[in-house]
mmCIF file of C-alpha atoms in Angstrom:
data_model
loop_
_atom_site.group_PDB
_atom_site.id
_atom_site.type_symbol
_atom_site.label_atom_id
_atom_site.label_comp_id
_atom_site.label_asym_id
_atom_site.label_seq_id
_atom_site.Cartn_x
_atom_site.Cartn_y
_atom_site.Cartn_z
ATOM 1 C CA MET W 1 143.935 144.794 99.395
ATOM 2 C CA THR W 2 146.683 142.703 100.932
ATOM 3 C CA ALA W 3 146.381 138.965 100.477
ATOM 4 C CA ILE W 4 146.391 136.961 103.673
ATOM 5 C CA THR W 5 148.874 134.168 103.734
ATOM 6 C CA LEU W 6 147.695 131.241 105.789
ATOM 7 C CA PRO W 7 150.341 129.451 107.813
ATOM 8 C CA GLN W 8 151.318 126.063 106.527
ATOM 9 C CA VAL W 9 150.201 123.275 108.812
ATOM 10 C CA LYS W 10 152.178 120.076 108.834
ATOM 11 C CA SER W 11 150.406 116.739 109.112
ATOM 12 C CA ILE W 12 151.161 114.463 112.043
ATOM 13 C CA ARG W 13 152.961 111.499 110.562
ATOM 14 C CA ALA W 14 152.410 109.205 113.552
ATOM 15 C CA LEU W 15 148.666 109.888 113.507
ATOM 16 C CA ALA W 16 148.528 109.213 109.772
ATOM 17 C CA ARG W 17 150.270 105.889 110.311
ATOM 18 C CA GLY W 18 147.811 104.993 113.070
ATOM 19 C CA LEU W 19 144.866 105.748 110.791
ATOM 20 C CA ASP W 20 146.457 103.629 108.058
ATOM 21 C CA VAL W 21 146.627 100.728 110.504
ATOM 22 C CA LEU W 22 142.976 101.194 111.527
ATOM 23 C CA LYS W 23 141.929 101.211 107.875
ATOM 24 C CA ALA W 24 143.928 98.022 107.236
ATOM 25 C CA LEU W 25 142.216 96.377 110.218
ATOM 26 C CA GLN W 26 138.842 97.465 108.909
ATOM 27 C CA ASP W 27 139.571 95.970 105.482
ATOM 28 C CA ARG W 28 140.852 92.686 106.969
ATOM 29 C CA PRO W 29 138.912 92.143 110.231
ATOM 30 C CA ALA W 30 141.180 89.472 111.796
ATOM 31 C CA THR W 31 144.742 90.469 111.018
ATOM 32 C CA SER W 32 148.169 89.149 111.957
ATOM 33 C CA LEU W 33 151.233 91.342 112.408
ATOM 34 C CA GLN W 34 152.622 89.891 109.184
ATOM 35 C CA ASP W 35 149.399 90.809 107.331
ATOM 36 C CA LEU W 36 149.596 94.387 108.614
ATOM 37 C CA HIS W 37 153.243 94.601 107.599
ATOM 38 C CA GLY W 38 152.309 93.585 104.061
ATOM 39 C CA ASP W 39 149.194 95.786 103.880
ATOM 40 C CA THR W 40 150.750 98.998 105.245
ATOM 41 C CA GLY W 41 154.447 98.685 104.420
ATOM 42 C CA LEU W 42 155.268 99.711 107.981
ATOM 43 C CA SER W 43 158.020 97.918 109.862
ATOM 44 C CA LYS W 44 156.976 95.425 112.511
ATOM 45 C CA PRO W 45 158.509 97.420 115.412
ATOM 46 C CA THR W 46 156.575 100.498 114.246
ATOM 47 C CA LEU W 47 153.387 98.451 113.933
ATOM 48 C CA LEU W 48 153.814 97.020 117.423
ATOM 49 C CA ARG W 49 154.120 100.537 118.873
ATOM 50 C CA ILE W 50 151.037 101.721 116.974
ATOM 51 C CA LEU W 51 149.019 98.645 117.950
ATOM 52 C CA LYS W 52 149.977 99.016 121.610
ATOM 53 C CA THR W 53 148.831 102.652 121.522
ATOM 54 C CA LEU W 54 145.553 101.713 119.824
ATOM 55 C CA GLU W 55 144.972 98.889 122.311
ATOM 56 C CA GLU W 56 145.553 101.220 125.252
ATOM 57 C CA ALA W 57 143.061 103.659 123.713
ATOM 58 C CA GLY W 58 140.455 100.898 123.423
ATOM 59 C CA MET W 59 140.361 101.063 119.628
ATOM 60 C CA VAL W 60 141.985 97.715 118.848
ATOM 61 C CA HIS W 61 142.099 94.409 120.682
ATOM 62 C CA ARG W 62 144.162 91.269 120.216
ATOM 63 C CA ALA W 63 142.272 87.988 120.590
ATOM 64 C CA ILE W 64 143.780 85.418 122.941
ATOM 65 C CA GLY W 65 142.511 82.499 120.848
ATOM 66 C CA ASP W 66 144.403 83.256 117.631
ATOM 67 C CA GLY W 67 146.610 86.249 118.490
ATOM 68 C CA ARG W 68 145.138 88.328 115.640
ATOM 69 C CA TYR W 69 144.270 91.994 115.854
ATOM 70 C CA ARG W 70 140.739 93.336 115.415
ATOM 71 C CA VAL W 71 139.032 96.712 115.503
ATOM 72 C CA SER W 72 137.390 97.156 118.882
ATOM 73 C CA ALA W 73 133.632 96.607 118.993
ATOM 74 C CA ARG W 74 133.443 100.000 120.693
ATOM 75 C CA VAL W 75 134.747 101.783 117.603
ATOM 76 C CA ARG W 76 131.745 102.912 115.566
ATOM 77 C CA PHE W 77 133.122 105.806 113.561
ATOM 78 C CA LEU W 78 134.775 103.605 110.962
ATOM 79 C CA GLY W 79 131.407 102.852 109.403
ATOM 80 C CA ARG W 80 131.500 99.138 110.126
ATOM 81 C CA ASP W 81 128.772 97.557 112.256
ATOM 82 C CA LEU W 82 130.742 95.061 114.277
ATOM 83 C CA GLY W 83 127.720 93.553 116.005
ATOM 84 C CA VAL W 84 127.090 91.834 119.300
ATOM 85 C CA HIS W 85 129.275 88.790 118.544
ATOM 86 C CA ASP W 86 132.341 91.009 118.125
ATOM 87 C CA ALA W 87 131.525 92.696 121.419
ATOM 88 C CA ILE W 88 131.118 89.333 123.177
ATOM 89 C CA ALA W 89 134.471 88.061 121.884
ATOM 90 C CA GLU W 90 136.263 91.242 122.906
ATOM 91 C CA LEU W 91 134.668 91.387 126.337
ATOM 92 C CA ALA W 92 135.277 87.682 126.939
ATOM 93 C CA ALA W 93 139.004 87.638 126.115
ATOM 94 C CA PRO W 94 140.375 89.120 129.375
ATOM 95 C CA VAL W 95 137.783 87.238 131.432
ATOM 96 C CA LEU W 96 138.744 83.885 129.892
ATOM 97 C CA ASP W 97 142.408 84.728 130.361
ATOM 98 C CA ARG W 98 141.936 85.450 134.085
ATOM 99 C CA LEU W 99 139.791 82.349 134.549
ATOM 100 C CA CYS W 100 142.433 80.133 132.934
ATOM 101 C CA ARG W 101 145.189 81.643 135.057
ATOM 102 C CA HIS W 102 143.111 80.855 138.158
ATOM 103 C CA VAL W 103 141.895 77.316 137.369
ATOM 104 C CA LEU W 104 144.608 76.358 134.790
ATOM 105 C CA TRP W 105 142.121 74.441 132.610
ATOM 106 C CA PRO W 106 140.943 76.290 129.478
ATOM 107 C CA SER W 107 137.561 77.745 128.533
ATOM 108 C CA ASP W 108 135.718 78.611 125.321
ATOM 109 C CA ILE W 109 132.873 81.020 124.691
ATOM 110 C CA ALA W 110 130.458 80.261 121.858
ATOM 111 C CA VAL W 111 127.262 81.652 120.331
ATOM 112 C CA TYR W 112 124.399 79.892 118.596
ATOM 113 C CA LYS W 113 124.625 80.085 114.822
ATOM 114 C CA ASP W 114 122.784 78.022 112.198
ATOM 115 C CA GLY W 115 122.161 74.896 114.232
ATOM 116 C CA ALA W 116 125.423 74.743 116.204
ATOM 117 C CA MET W 117 127.530 76.652 118.718
ATOM 118 C CA GLU W 118 130.375 78.634 117.133
ATOM 119 C CA ILE W 119 133.455 79.429 119.218
ATOM 120 C CA LEU W 120 134.192 83.159 119.365
ATOM 121 C CA GLU W 121 137.129 83.125 121.765
ATOM 122 C CA THR W 122 139.151 80.566 123.708
ATOM 123 C CA SER W 123 141.880 80.412 126.337
ATOM 124 C CA ARG W 124 143.281 77.132 125.005
ATOM 125 C CA GLN W 125 146.476 78.931 124.006
ATOM 126 C CA GLN W 126 146.953 79.988 127.643
ATOM 127 C CA THR W 127 146.596 76.647 129.411
ATOM 128 C CA PRO W 128 149.783 74.834 130.487
ATOM 129 C CA PHE W 129 148.206 71.506 129.509
ATOM 130 C CA LEU W 130 148.598 69.847 126.116
ATOM 131 C CA VAL W 131 145.166 70.390 124.577
ATOM 132 C CA ASN W 132 143.281 70.177 121.313
ATOM 133 C CA ARG W 133 143.639 73.780 120.101
ATOM 134 C CA ALA W 134 140.105 74.345 118.823
ATOM 135 C CA ARG W 135 140.170 77.330 116.517
ATOM 136 C CA MET W 136 137.982 80.383 116.772
ATOM 137 C CA GLY W 137 135.099 79.732 114.422
ATOM 138 C CA TYR W 138 135.060 76.010 115.261
ATOM 139 C CA ARG W 139 131.509 74.640 115.623
ATOM 140 C CA VAL W 140 130.246 72.122 118.184
ATOM 141 C CA HIS W 141 126.948 70.247 118.255
ATOM 142 C CA MET W 142 124.030 71.508 120.317
ATOM 143 C CA LEU W 143 123.021 68.285 122.072
ATOM 144 C CA MET W 144 126.504 66.799 122.471
ATOM 145 C CA SER W 145 128.494 69.769 123.766
ATOM 146 C CA ALA W 146 128.145 71.335 127.207
ATOM 147 C CA MET W 147 127.897 74.792 125.607
ATOM 148 C CA GLY W 148 125.071 73.738 123.305
ATOM 149 C CA ARG W 149 123.124 72.128 126.130
ATOM 150 C CA ALA W 150 123.604 75.152 128.381
ATOM 151 C CA TYR W 151 122.329 77.448 125.642
ATOM 152 C CA LEU W 152 119.279 75.271 124.974
ATOM 153 C CA ALA W 153 118.497 74.854 128.669
ATOM 154 C CA PHE W 154 118.331 78.580 129.338
ATOM 155 C CA CYS W 155 117.141 80.225 126.101
ATOM 156 C CA THR W 156 113.474 81.104 125.667
ATOM 157 C CA GLU W 157 110.975 78.338 124.975
ATOM 158 C CA ASP W 158 110.266 79.750 121.506
ATOM 159 C CA GLU W 159 113.944 79.740 120.552
ATOM 160 C CA ARG W 160 114.475 76.276 122.044
ATOM 161 C CA THR W 161 111.526 74.899 120.060
ATOM 162 C CA ALA W 162 112.861 76.426 116.831
ATOM 163 C CA ILE W 163 116.385 75.069 117.377
ATOM 164 C CA LEU W 164 115.204 71.573 118.281
ATOM 165 C CA GLY W 165 112.941 71.566 115.222
ATOM 166 C CA ARG W 166 115.958 72.364 113.051
ATOM 167 C CA LEU W 167 118.014 69.629 114.706
ATOM 168 C CA GLN W 168 115.229 67.105 114.177
ATOM 169 C CA ARG W 169 115.425 67.748 110.441
ATOM 170 C CA SER W 170 119.229 67.464 110.386
ATOM 171 C CA ASP W 171 121.003 64.519 108.749
ATOM 172 C CA ASP W 172 123.983 64.885 111.111
ATOM 173 C CA PRO W 173 124.141 61.798 113.384
ATOM 174 C CA TYR W 174 125.191 64.027 116.284
ATOM 175 C CA ASP W 175 121.817 65.809 116.029
ATOM 176 C CA ARG W 176 119.791 62.579 116.036
ATOM 177 C CA LYS W 177 119.065 62.828 119.772
ATOM 178 C CA ALA W 178 116.708 65.749 118.999
ATOM 179 C CA ARG W 179 114.199 63.288 117.525
ATOM 180 C CA ASN W 180 113.462 62.006 121.024
ATOM 181 C CA ARG W 181 111.885 65.250 122.212
ATOM 182 C CA PRO W 182 110.692 64.008 125.663
ATOM 183 C CA ALA W 183 114.184 62.739 126.572
ATOM 184 C CA VAL W 184 115.772 66.012 125.404
ATOM 185 C CA GLN W 185 113.309 68.105 127.388
ATOM 186 C CA THR W 186 114.017 66.037 130.498
ATOM 187 C CA MET W 187 117.783 66.440 130.039
ATOM 188 C CA LEU W 188 117.524 70.193 129.522
ATOM 189 C CA GLY W 189 115.206 70.539 132.500
ATOM 190 C CA GLU W 190 117.791 68.820 134.688
ATOM 191 C CA ASP W 191 120.510 71.126 133.352
ATOM 192 C CA ARG W 192 118.333 74.150 134.072
ATOM 193 C CA ALA W 193 117.586 72.976 137.612
ATOM 194 C CA ARG W 194 121.240 72.502 138.567
ATOM 195 C CA GLY W 195 122.443 75.622 136.736
ATOM 196 C CA TYR W 196 124.971 74.060 134.365
ATOM 197 C CA ALA W 197 125.290 71.506 131.548
ATOM 198 C CA THR W 198 127.836 68.774 130.850
ATOM 199 C CA ARG W 199 129.371 67.359 127.682
ATOM 200 C CA GLU W 200 128.104 64.036 126.348
ATOM 201 C CA PRO W 201 130.615 61.326 127.388
ATOM 202 C CA GLY W 202 132.777 60.335 124.427
ATOM 203 C CA TYR W 203 132.104 63.540 122.480
ATOM 204 C CA GLY W 204 135.310 65.350 121.532
ATOM 205 C CA TYR W 205 138.905 64.663 122.492
ATOM 206 C CA TRP W 206 141.513 66.466 124.521
ATOM 207 C CA GLY W 207 144.928 66.361 122.859
ATOM 208 C CA THR W 208 147.023 64.664 120.213
ATOM 209 C CA ASP W 209 146.661 61.335 122.038
ATOM 210 C CA ARG W 210 142.889 61.720 121.591
ATOM 211 C CA SER W 211 142.132 61.356 125.294
ATOM 212 C CA GLN W 212 138.475 61.889 126.125
ATOM 213 C CA ALA W 213 137.499 65.430 127.080
ATOM 214 C CA ALA W 214 135.027 66.566 129.725
ATOM 215 C CA ALA W 215 133.352 69.943 130.144
ATOM 216 C CA ILE W 216 130.786 71.898 132.075
ATOM 217 C CA ALA W 217 129.123 75.037 130.716
ATOM 218 C CA VAL W 218 126.851 77.848 131.843
ATOM 219 C CA PRO W 219 124.910 80.460 129.882
ATOM 220 C CA VAL W 220 125.997 84.067 129.434
ATOM 221 C CA ARG W 221 122.665 85.789 129.963
ATOM 222 C CA ARG W 222 120.723 88.737 131.260
ATOM 223 C CA GLY W 223 117.167 87.932 132.294
ATOM 224 C CA ASN W 224 115.604 85.697 129.646
ATOM 225 C CA ARG W 225 118.127 86.658 126.984
ATOM 226 C CA VAL W 226 120.993 84.237 126.405
ATOM 227 C CA PHE W 227 123.923 85.807 124.561
ATOM 228 C CA ALA W 228 126.330 82.854 124.576
ATOM 229 C CA SER W 229 127.644 79.923 126.599
ATOM 230 C CA ILE W 230 130.987 79.575 128.349
ATOM 231 C CA ASN W 231 132.613 76.277 129.290
ATOM 232 C CA LEU W 232 135.418 74.849 131.381
ATOM 233 C CA CYS W 233 137.043 71.769 129.842
ATOM 234 C CA TRP W 234 139.547 69.214 131.070
ATOM 235 C CA VAL W 235 140.827 65.674 130.520
ATOM 236 C CA ALA W 236 138.072 63.213 131.360
ATOM 237 C CA GLY W 237 139.278 61.066 134.235
ATOM 238 C CA ALA W 238 141.792 63.616 135.527
ATOM 239 C CA VAL W 239 139.140 65.237 137.713
ATOM 240 C CA PRO W 240 135.647 63.850 138.373
ATOM 241 C CA THR W 241 132.909 66.131 137.086
ATOM 242 C CA ASP W 242 131.362 66.498 140.556
ATOM 243 C CA GLU W 243 134.721 67.633 141.907
ATOM 244 C CA MET W 244 135.211 70.154 139.086
ATOM 245 C CA VAL W 245 131.740 71.522 139.787
ATOM 246 C CA ARG W 246 132.544 71.832 143.488
ATOM 247 C CA LEU W 247 135.866 73.529 142.831
ATOM 248 C CA HIS W 248 135.122 75.824 139.907
ATOM 249 C CA LEU W 249 131.435 76.141 138.978
ATOM 250 C CA ALA W 250 131.215 79.386 140.952
ATOM 251 C CA ASP W 251 134.297 80.726 139.108
ATOM 252 C CA LEU W 252 132.686 79.847 135.764
ATOM 253 C CA GLN W 253 129.382 81.453 136.721
ATOM 254 C CA GLN W 254 131.171 84.594 137.897
ATOM 255 C CA ALA W 255 133.024 84.816 134.564
ATOM 256 C CA ALA W 256 129.758 84.377 132.629
ATOM 257 C CA ASP W 257 128.080 87.082 134.707
ATOM 258 C CA GLU W 258 130.947 89.520 134.142
ATOM 259 C CA ILE W 259 130.741 89.021 130.371
ATOM 260 C CA ALA W 260 126.943 89.324 130.405
ATOM 261 C CA ARG W 261 127.091 92.632 132.290
ATOM 262 C CA GLY W 262 129.538 93.979 129.738
ATOM 263 C CA VAL W 263 127.406 92.867 126.780
ATOM 264 C CA ALA W 264 124.282 94.352 128.352
ATOM 265 C CA ASP W 265 126.112 97.654 128.876
ATOM 266 C CA GLU W 266 127.262 97.634 125.225
ATOM 267 C CA ASP W 267 123.692 96.917 124.114
ATOM 268 C CA ALA W 268 122.408 99.863 126.112
ATOM 269 C CA ALA W 269 125.079 102.258 124.837
#
């Protein structure tokens, strides 16, 4: 009986390199080009070509807030559950970028986490204005920030009650307002009625000169479910809040709706 000799099959080196990069991104979820260079040993020009290919294939995305690379929330076969927050950040990035290009002032998107709103993505790196570059992962207070107020105004009554109860027990002076429940409920009712929330005057600063910052925010939601909040922020005094609302509230609401549709579609997938 004659032995059958199987043809030798060569591996595809470029594909192997791409898989190495995906594995490195999985091991270090928010990765810089320098990190990838150290983790894989690949040259930076080679890495840039691989990353561009993976981005075009929808397998990797680069955040606009910190410029780091992440595995796409759509990639499930790597055995890592990226979760809804990863999907929100990824879906929000191009929307925030377009919004900033249109209105020039920057925006953040944040989710509720452990008594505060945590920024997932921001277009502060894109704005032409000198601005406080709040990092991704930065947390803002629920009753002082526009994003926190927008979230509280539009989330379910059960969730709102639970969050306010937590804030009432907090020792943080910025949460003290929660102890006056009737005043908070009135404020949130007004926010709900007009469709947006504003930042508490004097809360937060704009740039290195510590100018006061202003902001409006709307919820990212589908039905009764609030996924996140998105804001538009600017130098207080540069533009009156009423004027910013007149000029750009519709743009902000459109951006929030686009992100919400994408998150809902991801949820249903």
